[in-house]
């Protein structure tokens, strides 16, 4: 029932955005207002972000300032700015393989899907995902709700640019779950209860903490990734 409600809410939101003209040309975004979904300060190690149940967003600016999602958007932009600034200083294009690693129980929030599609231009985005059909269904809703865009490209190709591997639950207890929620960038990691769903964004009590990325965090992810 919850998943059906989430799908209905997302479809209704897309319909309203189309009617209002919000889904127009943007700087590489299929949902242009997301380019401004940032904190007013930098994210640093030790920061903590929380959210509580509230009415569903009518517009992207309805997301509270200290919300975990704004922290995630800010971290992605800062990591990209670091690459672009280094290229500008050196005068040489950055050719190093750069990976953002994500564990998720759910991947159904259109804001997050657009975030990953947008930054897949600069990073290889890898997601280890719990085998939940609803996530795949919501990716299709995202693709079906957005037209091909001269600036952003094809939403289908955008989703296909995200590398996703589904956890193999075969042989495990029926109550087993891939329940980790982490976003691992080069120098910091976002971890907490916050999942990549509409329910987490609007309807739940959630938290997200900022930690320094350790070599073991990367090693564990890569080992699991290689097994899938």
GROMACS .gro file of C-alpha atoms in nm:
model
  228
    1UNK     CA    1   0.000   0.000   0.000
    2UNK     CA    2   0.282   0.242   0.088
    3UNK     CA    3   0.460   0.175  -0.241
    4UNK     CA    4   0.137   0.223  -0.438
    5UNK     CA    5   0.082   0.556  -0.260
    6UNK     CA    6   0.436   0.665  -0.338
    7UNK     CA    7   0.391   0.587  -0.707
    8UNK     CA    8   0.060   0.777  -0.718
    9UNK     CA    9   0.215   1.078  -0.540
   10UNK     CA   10   0.513   1.088  -0.778
   11UNK     CA   11   0.295   1.060  -1.089
   12UNK     CA   12   0.070   1.340  -0.959
   13UNK     CA   13   0.375   1.556  -0.883
   14UNK     CA   14   0.515   1.512  -1.233
   15UNK     CA   15   0.175   1.598  -1.384
   16UNK     CA   16   0.158   1.918  -1.179
   17UNK     CA   17   0.514   2.016  -1.274
   18UNK     CA   18   0.433   1.972  -1.642
   19UNK     CA   19   0.122   2.188  -1.605
   20UNK     CA   20   0.318   2.463  -1.431
   21UNK     CA   21   0.598   2.457  -1.689
   22UNK     CA   22   0.864   2.377  -1.427
   23UNK     CA   23   1.014   2.096  -1.634
   24UNK     CA   24   1.176   2.319  -1.895
   25UNK     CA   25   1.529   2.373  -2.023
   26UNK     CA   26   1.785   2.347  -1.745
   27UNK     CA   27   2.163   2.317  -1.700
   28UNK     CA   28   2.177   1.942  -1.764
   29UNK     CA   29   1.888   1.859  -1.530
   30UNK     CA   30   1.563   1.694  -1.629
   31UNK     CA   31   1.408   1.861  -1.323
   32UNK     CA   32   1.582   2.202  -1.344
   33UNK     CA   33   1.488   2.341  -0.999
   34UNK     CA   34   1.698   2.064  -0.842
   35UNK     CA   35   2.011   2.253  -0.943
   36UNK     CA   36   1.939   2.483  -0.646
   37UNK     CA   37   1.857   2.212  -0.390
   38UNK     CA   38   2.165   2.296  -0.184
   39UNK     CA   39   2.256   2.388   0.171
   40UNK     CA   40   2.360   2.746   0.239
   41UNK     CA   41   2.687   2.618   0.393
   42UNK     CA   42   2.944   2.353   0.302
   43UNK     CA   43   2.908   1.999   0.434
   44UNK     CA   44   3.189   1.890   0.664
   45UNK     CA   45   3.289   1.586   0.865
   46UNK     CA   46   3.084   1.554   1.184
   47UNK     CA   47   2.776   1.732   1.049
   48UNK     CA   48   2.436   1.579   1.127
   49UNK     CA   49   2.112   1.619   0.937
   50UNK     CA   50   1.759   1.522   1.039
   51UNK     CA   51   1.409   1.530   0.896
   52UNK     CA   52   1.062   1.472   1.037
   53UNK     CA   53   0.724   1.386   0.883
   54UNK     CA   54   0.573   1.678   0.691
   55UNK     CA   55   0.339   1.745   0.397
   56UNK     CA   56   0.463   1.625   0.058
   57UNK     CA   57   0.670   1.877  -0.136
   58UNK     CA   58   0.474   2.073  -0.392
   59UNK     CA   59   0.796   2.227  -0.522
   60UNK     CA   60   1.165   2.154  -0.470
   61UNK     CA   61   1.210   2.467  -0.257
   62UNK     CA   62   0.974   2.310   0.001
   63UNK     CA   63   1.257   2.081   0.115
   64UNK     CA   64   1.377   2.224   0.451
   65UNK     CA   65   1.719   2.388   0.461
   66UNK     CA   66   1.886   2.134   0.695
   67UNK     CA   67   1.732   1.833   0.524
   68UNK     CA   68   1.953   1.526   0.454
   69UNK     CA   69   1.870   1.545   0.084
   70UNK     CA   70   2.012   1.898   0.059
   71UNK     CA   71   2.330   1.769   0.223
   72UNK     CA   72   2.356   1.495  -0.041
   73UNK     CA   73   2.307   1.742  -0.327
   74UNK     CA   74   2.567   1.975  -0.175
   75UNK     CA   75   2.825   1.696  -0.141
   76UNK     CA   76   2.780   1.589  -0.505
   77UNK     CA   77   2.817   1.946  -0.629
   78UNK     CA   78   3.126   2.010  -0.413
   79UNK     CA   79   3.293   1.693  -0.542
   80UNK     CA   80   3.223   1.799  -0.900
   81UNK     CA   81   3.343   2.156  -0.839
   82UNK     CA   82   3.672   2.015  -0.705
   83UNK     CA   83   3.727   1.828  -1.032
   84UNK     CA   84   3.637   2.126  -1.251
   85UNK     CA   85   3.854   2.366  -1.048
   86UNK     CA   86   4.152   2.130  -1.070
   87UNK     CA   87   4.105   2.107  -1.447
   88UNK     CA   88   4.090   2.486  -1.472
   89UNK     CA   89   4.411   2.528  -1.272
   90UNK     CA   90   4.605   2.256  -1.453
   91UNK     CA   91   4.460   2.320  -1.796
   92UNK     CA   92   4.439   1.943  -1.843
   93UNK     CA   93   4.115   1.739  -1.852
   94UNK     CA   94   4.069   1.506  -1.555
   95UNK     CA   95   4.098   1.145  -1.679
   96UNK     CA   96   4.111   0.970  -1.341
   97UNK     CA   97   3.833   0.720  -1.277
   98UNK     CA   98   3.614   0.868  -1.007
   99UNK     CA   99   3.343   0.662  -0.841
  100UNK     CA  100   3.055   0.748  -0.611
  101UNK     CA  101   2.947   0.435  -0.424
  102UNK     CA  102   2.595   0.397  -0.287
  103UNK     CA  103   2.416   0.135  -0.080
  104UNK     CA  104   2.037   0.167  -0.090
  105UNK     CA  105   1.737  -0.029   0.030
  106UNK     CA  106   1.516   0.174  -0.205
  107UNK     CA  107   1.585   0.394  -0.506
  108UNK     CA  108   1.252   0.554  -0.587
  109UNK     CA  109   1.273   0.930  -0.520
  110UNK     CA  110   1.268   1.125  -0.851
  111UNK     CA  111   1.485   1.396  -0.695
  112UNK     CA  112   1.758   1.140  -0.623
  113UNK     CA  113   1.723   0.973  -0.962
  114UNK     CA  114   1.776   1.309  -1.132
  115UNK     CA  115   2.072   1.380  -0.904
  116UNK     CA  116   2.242   1.055  -1.004
  117UNK     CA  117   2.165   1.102  -1.374
  118UNK     CA  118   2.304   1.456  -1.365
  119UNK     CA  119   2.631   1.369  -1.190
  120UNK     CA  120   2.689   1.051  -1.390
  121UNK     CA  121   2.845   1.293  -1.640
  122UNK     CA  122   3.136   1.342  -1.399
  123UNK     CA  123   3.145   1.021  -1.193
  124UNK     CA  124   3.082   0.655  -1.233
  125UNK     CA  125   2.778   0.607  -1.010
  126UNK     CA  126   2.759   0.259  -0.858
  127UNK     CA  127   2.456   0.151  -0.657
  128UNK     CA  128   2.422  -0.172  -0.460
  129UNK     CA  129   2.047  -0.209  -0.430
  130UNK     CA  130   1.810  -0.431  -0.235
  131UNK     CA  131   1.602  -0.647  -0.476
  132UNK     CA  132   1.286  -0.440  -0.460
  133UNK     CA  133   1.067  -0.431  -0.772
  134UNK     CA  134   0.926  -0.097  -0.661
  135UNK     CA  135   1.263   0.073  -0.723
  136UNK     CA  136   1.270  -0.050  -1.082
  137UNK     CA  137   0.907   0.054  -1.129
  138UNK     CA  138   0.978   0.406  -1.005
  139UNK     CA  139   1.274   0.438  -1.243
  140UNK     CA  140   1.030   0.364  -1.523
  141UNK     CA  141   0.792   0.630  -1.389
  142UNK     CA  142   1.083   0.877  -1.397
  143UNK     CA  143   1.170   0.786  -1.756
  144UNK     CA  144   0.809   0.788  -1.876
  145UNK     CA  145   0.736   1.124  -1.712
  146UNK     CA  146   1.020   1.314  -1.879
  147UNK     CA  147   1.065   1.392  -2.249
  148UNK     CA  148   1.390   1.372  -2.441
  149UNK     CA  149   1.567   1.698  -2.369
  150UNK     CA  150   1.803   1.892  -2.599
  151UNK     CA  151   2.013   1.997  -2.300
  152UNK     CA  152   1.987   1.699  -2.063
  153UNK     CA  153   1.950   1.427  -2.327
  154UNK     CA  154   1.745   1.110  -2.297
  155UNK     CA  155   1.603   1.022  -1.953
  156UNK     CA  156   1.625   0.653  -2.040
  157UNK     CA  157   1.992   0.680  -2.129
  158UNK     CA  158   2.040   0.884  -1.816
  159UNK     CA  159   1.904   0.604  -1.599
  160UNK     CA  160   2.109   0.351  -1.795
  161UNK     CA  161   2.423   0.552  -1.715
  162UNK     CA  162   2.380   0.463  -1.345
  163UNK     CA  163   2.547   0.130  -1.273
  164UNK     CA  164   2.318  -0.074  -1.048
  165UNK     CA  165   2.377  -0.421  -0.909
  166UNK     CA  166   2.102  -0.603  -0.723
  167UNK     CA  167   2.186  -0.801  -0.410
  168UNK     CA  168   2.143  -1.176  -0.447
  169UNK     CA  169   1.917  -1.292  -0.164
  170UNK     CA  170   1.904  -1.654  -0.278
  171UNK     CA  171   1.971  -1.896   0.005
  172UNK     CA  172   1.935  -1.632   0.277
  173UNK     CA  173   1.672  -1.610   0.547
  174UNK     CA  174   1.346  -1.467   0.414
  175UNK     CA  175   1.380  -1.176   0.656
  176UNK     CA  176   1.726  -1.081   0.523
  177UNK     CA  177   1.759  -0.731   0.375
  178UNK     CA  178   2.030  -0.516   0.216
  179UNK     CA  179   1.962  -0.245   0.471
  180UNK     CA  180   2.274  -0.030   0.445
  181UNK     CA  181   2.220   0.334   0.351
  182UNK     CA  182   2.550   0.497   0.258
  183UNK     CA  183   2.682   0.739   0.000
  184UNK     CA  184   3.061   0.714  -0.029
  185UNK     CA  185   3.250   0.992  -0.203
  186UNK     CA  186   3.627   1.028  -0.213
  187UNK     CA  187   3.678   1.211   0.115
  188UNK     CA  188   3.348   1.178   0.301
  189UNK     CA  189   3.064   0.935   0.357
  190UNK     CA  190   2.697   1.005   0.425
  191UNK     CA  191   2.542   0.738   0.645
  192UNK     CA  192   2.226   0.701   0.852
  193UNK     CA  193   1.866   0.589   0.830
  194UNK     CA  194   1.789   0.814   0.530
  195UNK     CA  195   1.690   0.607   0.227
  196UNK     CA  196   1.650   0.725  -0.133
  197UNK     CA  197   1.271   0.728  -0.140
  198UNK     CA  198   0.985   0.976  -0.128
  199UNK     CA  199   0.884   0.831   0.209
  200UNK     CA  200   1.225   0.921   0.353
  201UNK     CA  201   1.213   1.268   0.200
  202UNK     CA  202   0.871   1.365   0.333
  203UNK     CA  203   0.701   1.114   0.559
  204UNK     CA  204   0.958   0.961   0.794
  205UNK     CA  205   1.183   1.050   1.083
  206UNK     CA  206   1.529   1.011   0.932
  207UNK     CA  207   1.891   1.106   0.997
  208UNK     CA  208   2.217   1.136   0.807
  209UNK     CA  209   2.568   1.175   0.950
  210UNK     CA  210   2.886   1.286   0.774
  211UNK     CA  211   3.195   1.072   0.835
  212UNK     CA  212   3.542   1.063   0.686
  213UNK     CA  213   3.568   0.792   0.420
  214UNK     CA  214   3.804   0.517   0.530
  215UNK     CA  215   3.984   0.268   0.299
  216UNK     CA  216   3.779  -0.013   0.456
  217UNK     CA  217   3.454   0.157   0.345
  218UNK     CA  218   3.571   0.152  -0.017
  219UNK     CA  219   3.715  -0.200   0.008
  220UNK     CA  220   3.395  -0.348   0.150
  221UNK     CA  221   3.180  -0.187  -0.115
  222UNK     CA  222   3.408  -0.294  -0.400
  223UNK     CA  223   3.432  -0.651  -0.269
  224UNK     CA  224   3.053  -0.677  -0.254
  225UNK     CA  225   3.018  -0.512  -0.594
  226UNK     CA  226   3.258  -0.761  -0.754
  227UNK     CA  227   3.060  -1.053  -0.610
  228UNK     CA  228   2.732  -0.939  -0.766
   0.00000   0.00000   0.00000
